[in-house]
Coordinates of C-alpha atoms in Angstrom, one line a residue:
Chain A
X1 CA 15.2 -35.4 -41.0
X2 CA 17.4 -38.0 -42.6
X3 CA 19.7 -38.0 -39.6
X4 CA 18.0 -40.6 -37.5
X5 CA 21.3 -42.0 -36.4
X6 CA 22.2 -38.7 -34.7
X7 CA 21.3 -38.2 -31.1
X8 CA 18.9 -35.2 -31.5
X9 CA 18.1 -34.2 -28.0
X10 CA 17.0 -30.6 -28.8
X11 CA 14.5 -29.9 -31.5
X12 CA 14.5 -26.3 -32.9
X13 CA 11.0 -24.9 -32.9
X14 CA 11.5 -21.2 -33.6
X15 CA 12.9 -19.4 -36.6
X16 CA 16.7 -19.5 -36.1
X17 CA 17.1 -16.2 -38.0
X18 CA 14.6 -14.2 -36.1
X19 CA 15.9 -11.2 -34.0
X20 CA 14.4 -11.1 -30.4
X21 CA 11.8 -8.3 -30.0
X22 CA 13.3 -6.1 -27.4
X23 CA 11.4 -2.8 -26.8
X24 CA 13.4 0.3 -26.6
X25 CA 13.0 3.0 -23.9
X26 CA 11.0 5.1 -26.4
X27 CA 8.6 2.1 -27.0
X28 CA 8.1 1.6 -23.3
X29 CA 7.5 5.3 -22.8
X30 CA 4.9 5.4 -25.6
X31 CA 3.1 2.4 -24.2
X32 CA 3.2 4.0 -20.7
X33 CA 1.7 7.2 -22.0
X34 CA -1.0 5.4 -23.8
X35 CA -1.9 3.0 -20.9
X36 CA -2.0 5.7 -18.2
X37 CA -3.3 8.6 -20.4
X38 CA -0.3 10.8 -19.7
X39 CA -0.2 14.1 -21.6
X40 CA 2.5 16.7 -21.0
X41 CA 2.1 20.4 -21.4
X42 CA 5.2 21.1 -23.4
X43 CA 8.0 19.5 -25.4
X44 CA 10.4 20.3 -22.5
X45 CA 8.1 18.7 -20.0
X46 CA 7.8 15.6 -22.2
X47 CA 11.5 15.3 -22.6
X48 CA 12.1 15.7 -18.9
X49 CA 9.5 13.1 -18.0
X50 CA 11.1 10.8 -20.5
X51 CA 14.5 11.2 -18.8
X52 CA 12.8 10.4 -15.4
X53 CA 11.1 7.4 -17.0
X54 CA 14.4 6.0 -18.2
X55 CA 15.9 6.4 -14.8
X56 CA 12.9 4.6 -13.3
X57 CA 13.3 1.8 -15.8
X58 CA 16.8 1.3 -14.5
X59 CA 15.5 1.5 -10.9
X60 CA 12.9 -1.1 -11.7
X61 CA 15.7 -3.4 -12.9
X62 CA 17.6 -2.9 -9.7
X63 CA 14.5 -3.6 -7.7
X64 CA 13.9 -6.8 -9.7
X65 CA 17.4 -8.0 -8.7
X66 CA 17.0 -7.1 -5.1
X67 CA 13.4 -8.4 -4.9
X68 CA 13.2 -11.4 -7.2
X69 CA 10.0 -12.9 -5.8
X70 CA 8.0 -9.8 -6.9
X71 CA 7.6 -8.4 -10.4
X72 CA 8.9 -4.8 -10.9
X73 CA 8.5 -2.6 -13.9
X74 CA 6.5 0.2 -15.4
X75 CA 3.7 1.6 -13.2
X76 CA 1.6 4.7 -13.2
X77 CA 4.4 6.4 -11.2
X78 CA 7.2 5.7 -13.7
X79 CA 7.4 9.4 -14.7
X80 CA 7.8 10.7 -11.2
X81 CA 11.1 11.3 -9.4
X82 CA 11.5 9.7 -6.0
X83 CA 10.8 13.0 -4.2
X84 CA 7.7 13.7 -6.3
X85 CA 6.4 10.2 -5.6
X86 CA 7.0 10.7 -1.9
X87 CA 5.4 14.1 -1.8
X88 CA 2.3 13.2 -3.9
X89 CA 1.5 9.6 -3.0
X90 CA 2.9 8.8 0.5
X91 CA 2.2 10.8 3.6
X92 CA 2.8 9.1 7.0
X93 CA 4.2 11.7 9.4
X94 CA 6.3 10.8 12.3
X95 CA 5.6 7.2 11.7
X96 CA 9.1 6.0 12.2
X97 CA 8.6 5.6 15.9
X98 CA 5.8 4.3 18.0
X99 CA 3.7 7.0 19.7
X100 CA 4.7 7.0 23.4
X101 CA 1.2 7.5 24.7
X102 CA -0.3 4.8 22.5
X103 CA -2.4 2.1 24.2
X104 CA -0.8 -1.3 23.9
X105 CA -3.0 -4.1 22.6
X106 CA -3.4 -7.0 25.0
X107 CA -1.5 -10.1 24.1
X108 CA -3.8 -12.6 22.5
X109 CA -3.5 -16.4 22.7
X110 CA -2.2 -17.9 19.4
X111 CA -1.7 -21.6 20.2
X112 CA -4.2 -24.1 18.9
Chain B
X1 CA -4.6 -19.2 13.9
X2 CA -5.7 -20.3 10.5
X3 CA -2.9 -20.9 8.0
X4 CA -4.5 -18.4 5.6
X5 CA -6.9 -15.6 6.2
X6 CA -8.4 -12.9 4.0
X7 CA -11.0 -10.3 5.2
X8 CA -11.9 -9.6 1.5
X9 CA -13.6 -13.0 1.3
X10 CA -15.6 -12.2 4.5
X11 CA -17.0 -8.9 3.2
X12 CA -15.0 -6.6 5.5
X13 CA -13.1 -4.7 2.9
X14 CA -14.5 -1.9 0.6
X15 CA -13.3 -1.6 -3.0
X16 CA -9.8 -0.2 -3.6
X17 CA -9.8 3.6 -3.5
X18 CA -7.5 6.2 -5.0
X19 CA -5.9 9.0 -3.0
X20 CA -4.8 10.8 -6.2
X21 CA -1.9 13.3 -6.0
X22 CA -2.4 14.0 -2.3
X23 CA -0.4 12.7 0.6
X24 CA -3.5 11.4 2.4
X25 CA -2.6 7.7 2.6
X26 CA -2.9 7.9 6.4
X27 CA -6.6 8.8 6.1
X28 CA -7.3 5.8 3.8
X29 CA -5.5 3.5 6.2
X30 CA -7.5 4.8 9.1
X31 CA -10.9 4.6 7.3
X32 CA -10.1 1.1 6.1
X33 CA -9.5 -0.1 9.6
X34 CA -12.7 1.5 10.9
X35 CA -14.7 0.2 8.0
X36 CA -13.6 -3.3 8.9
X37 CA -14.2 -2.8 12.7
X38 CA -17.6 -1.3 11.9
X39 CA -18.4 -4.3 9.8
X40 CA -17.5 -6.6 12.6
X41 CA -19.6 -4.6 15.1
X42 CA -22.7 -4.1 12.9
X43 CA -22.6 -6.7 10.1
X44 CA -22.7 -3.8 7.5
X45 CA -19.9 -2.7 5.3
X46 CA -20.0 1.1 4.9
X47 CA -17.5 3.1 3.0
X48 CA -16.3 6.0 5.2
X49 CA -15.1 9.5 4.4
X50 CA -11.4 10.2 4.0
X51 CA -12.2 13.8 3.1
X52 CA -13.6 14.4 6.6
X53 CA -10.2 13.5 8.0
X54 CA -8.4 15.6 5.3
X55 CA -10.5 18.6 6.1
X56 CA -11.3 18.3 9.8
X57 CA -8.6 16.3 11.5
X58 CA -5.7 18.4 12.7
X59 CA -4.8 16.2 15.7
X60 CA -1.2 16.3 16.8
X61 CA 1.0 13.6 18.2
X62 CA 1.7 14.9 21.7
X63 CA 5.2 13.3 21.7
X64 CA 6.3 14.7 18.3
X65 CA 6.5 18.4 17.9
X66 CA 5.0 19.6 14.6
X67 CA 3.6 16.2 13.8
X68 CA 0.0 17.0 13.2
X69 CA -2.5 15.5 10.8
X70 CA -2.5 17.9 7.9
X71 CA -4.5 16.7 4.9
X72 CA -2.5 16.2 1.7
X73 CA 0.7 17.0 3.6
X74 CA 0.5 13.9 5.7
X75 CA -0.7 12.5 8.9
X76 CA -0.7 9.5 11.2
X77 CA -3.4 6.8 11.6
X78 CA -3.3 6.8 15.4
X79 CA -3.9 10.5 15.4
X80 CA -6.8 10.0 13.0
X81 CA -8.3 7.5 15.4
X82 CA -7.8 9.9 18.3
X83 CA -9.7 12.6 16.2
X84 CA -12.4 10.2 15.3
X85 CA -12.8 9.2 19.0
X86 CA -13.0 12.8 20.1
X87 CA -15.3 14.1 17.4
X88 CA -17.8 11.2 17.5
X89 CA -17.1 9.3 14.3
X90 CA -16.9 9.4 10.5
X91 CA -19.5 10.2 7.9
X92 CA -20.3 8.0 4.8
X93 CA -18.1 8.4 1.8
X94 CA -21.1 9.5 -0.3
X95 CA -22.1 12.1 2.3
X96 CA -18.6 13.6 2.4
X97 CA -16.9 12.6 -0.9
X98 CA -13.2 12.6 -1.5
X99 CA -11.8 15.4 -3.6
X100 CA -8.1 14.8 -3.1
X101 CA -7.6 18.5 -2.2
X102 CA -7.0 20.1 1.1
X103 CA -7.5 23.6 2.5
X104 CA -11.3 23.4 2.4
X105 CA -13.3 24.1 5.5
X106 CA -14.5 21.2 7.6
X107 CA -18.0 20.2 6.5
X108 CA -18.7 17.7 9.2
X109 CA -22.4 17.1 9.9
X110 CA -22.5 15.2 13.2
X111 CA -26.1 14.0 12.5
X112 CA -24.7 12.0 9.6
X113 CA -22.0 10.1 11.5
X114 CA -22.3 6.4 10.8
X115 CA -19.2 4.8 12.4
X116 CA -17.6 5.5 15.8
X117 CA -14.4 4.4 17.5
X118 CA -14.7 2.8 20.9
X119 CA -11.0 2.0 21.4
X120 CA -7.7 1.7 19.5
X121 CA -4.3 0.4 20.3
X122 CA -0.9 -0.5 18.8
X123 CA 0.2 -4.1 18.5
X124 CA 3.7 -5.3 19.5
X125 CA 6.2 -6.2 16.9
X126 CA 5.3 -9.8 16.9
X127 CA 3.9 -11.4 13.7
X128 CA 1.8 -13.9 15.7
X129 CA 0.2 -11.1 17.6
X130 CA -0.4 -9.1 14.4
X131 CA -2.1 -12.1 12.8
X132 CA -4.1 -12.8 15.9
X133 CA -5.4 -9.2 16.1
X134 CA -6.1 -9.2 12.4
X135 CA -8.3 -12.3 12.7
X136 CA -10.0 -11.2 15.9
X137 CA -10.5 -7.5 15.4
X138 CA -10.5 -7.0 11.6
X139 CA -8.2 -5.2 9.1
X140 CA -5.3 -3.3 10.7
X141 CA -3.9 0.1 9.9
X142 CA -0.1 -0.3 9.2
X143 CA 2.7 1.9 8.2
X144 CA 5.4 0.8 5.7
X145 CA 8.4 1.9 3.8
X146 CA 7.1 2.3 0.3
X147 CA 10.5 2.4 -1.6
X148 CA 9.8 -0.8 -3.6
X149 CA 6.1 0.1 -4.2
X150 CA 6.8 2.7 -6.9
X151 CA 7.9 -0.1 -9.3
X152 CA 5.8 -3.0 -7.9
X153 CA 3.6 -4.9 -10.4
X154 CA 2.8 -8.1 -8.6
X155 CA 4.0 -11.2 -6.8
X156 CA 5.4 -11.4 -3.2
X157 CA 7.7 -8.5 -2.4
X158 CA 10.6 -9.7 -0.3
X159 CA 13.5 -7.4 -0.9
X160 CA 16.9 -8.4 0.5
X161 CA 17.4 -4.8 1.7
X162 CA 14.6 -2.3 2.5
X163 CA 14.8 0.7 4.9
X164 CA 12.4 0.5 7.8
X165 CA 11.7 4.3 7.9
X166 CA 8.0 4.3 7.7
X167 CA 6.4 6.7 5.1
X168 CA 3.2 5.2 3.8
X169 CA -0.1 4.2 5.5
X170 CA -1.9 1.1 4.2
X171 CA -4.3 -1.6 5.4
X172 CA -3.4 -5.1 6.4
X173 CA -6.4 -7.3 5.3
X174 CA -5.1 -10.9 5.4
X175 CA -2.2 -13.3 5.0
X176 CA -1.3 -16.2 2.9
X177 CA 1.0 -19.2 3.3
X178 CA 2.3 -20.1 -0.2
X179 CA 3.8 -17.2 -2.2
X180 CA 6.6 -18.7 -4.2
X181 CA 10.0 -17.1 -3.9
X182 CA 12.0 -18.3 -6.9
X183 CA 15.4 -17.1 -5.7
X184 CA 15.0 -19.0 -2.4
X185 CA 13.3 -22.0 -3.8
X186 CA 10.7 -22.2 -1.1
X187 CA 7.2 -21.1 -0.3
X188 CA 7.1 -17.8 1.5
X189 CA 4.2 -16.7 3.8
X190 CA 3.1 -13.1 3.1
X191 CA 0.8 -10.3 4.2
X192 CA -2.0 -9.0 2.0
X193 CA -2.1 -5.3 2.0
X194 CA -4.8 -2.9 0.6
X195 CA -3.3 0.2 -0.9
X196 CA -5.0 3.5 -2.0
X197 CA -3.5 4.0 -5.4
X198 CA -6.4 2.7 -7.4
X199 CA -7.0 -0.8 -9.0
X200 CA -4.5 -0.2 -11.8
X201 CA -1.6 -0.4 -9.4
X202 CA -0.1 -3.7 -8.1
X203 CA -2.4 -6.8 -8.0
X204 CA -5.7 -5.0 -8.5
X205 CA -4.7 -2.4 -6.0
X206 CA -3.3 -4.9 -3.5
X207 CA 0.3 -5.6 -2.4
X208 CA 1.8 -8.8 -1.1
X209 CA 4.9 -8.5 1.2
X210 CA 6.6 -11.5 2.8
X211 CA 6.3 -12.2 6.5
X212 CA 9.0 -13.1 8.9
X213 CA 11.5 -10.4 9.3
X214 CA 9.7 -7.0 9.5
X215 CA 10.4 -6.3 5.8
X216 CA 10.2 -2.6 5.0
X217 CA 9.1 -2.0 8.6
X218 CA 5.7 -3.6 8.0
X219 CA 5.4 -5.0 11.5
X220 CA 6.6 -1.8 13.3
X221 CA 3.5 0.4 13.6
X222 CA 0.4 -1.7 13.5
X223 CA -2.9 -0.3 14.9
X224 CA -6.1 -2.1 15.7
X225 CA -9.4 -0.3 16.2
X226 CA -12.8 -1.3 17.6
X227 CA -16.1 0.3 16.6
X228 CA -19.0 1.3 18.8
X229 CA -22.2 -0.6 18.3
X230 CA -24.9 2.0 18.3

């Protein structure tokens, strides 16, 4: 206002003095526990799960950089170590190679 | 081949299930494929029992010593199809409900079998063939490396680097043509995958992974199954 002679290309629409609302790891963990109904048996268990959760937050950030077209973040598995996740939620055995005796599917036409 | 295809829209996919804290993904992948094949054969979508596979299927891969289907400790979809072929079929989910626990005795009631395997085979590592078999035969059992799935929330997963060592069984239900990849500034085609970690995981229980370069080994072990029409 009052400076019509200036070339004002950008108009400020937010409070210039406001601090950005960045959640801490503790905030994220509280939201995680609430969202997925997580309850831990003891203080020690809680603290351990919190340390795993923080590690998984860092891992999610790494995944986001390596996989930018997906969204990575907190999931129901964020309080599990990699080996716990593998043991409890995966489970393909010997799947790293094709079974030798498997029938091969016939080749299907794919043109037109 | 159609540019986009989704068996969910055609009624061949049951609601997303949850394997709980049990390494039984292989059984969910196998039942999902047979549910789709049975739908194509009979026109009826019936949810099938994973617990029957967990309790009763101890089929072994003849080429891999010690690699036998073993409930919550893992298994292989092809071995599950082999078991299903030999035993006569699978019961309904409601007749043999999922508990997510293993070690129980097998409670198969052969008079209650509702879906049977007539044949199964593996598809070559060729995305056109995978798409063609998907469209022709119904949802496909696939194995994948799940490293990126622990933190996945949504979008099209297309990691620059992902191991191809397969460790998770899922169900391929369709493909799309226009998932946007912001870092590459172009539209990326993708597979649509049904997972078994409940609806709160991923995109309502589903995962999208980009097509084109066997990302996370998704094209490596793909099985198609056909159901018997009784």
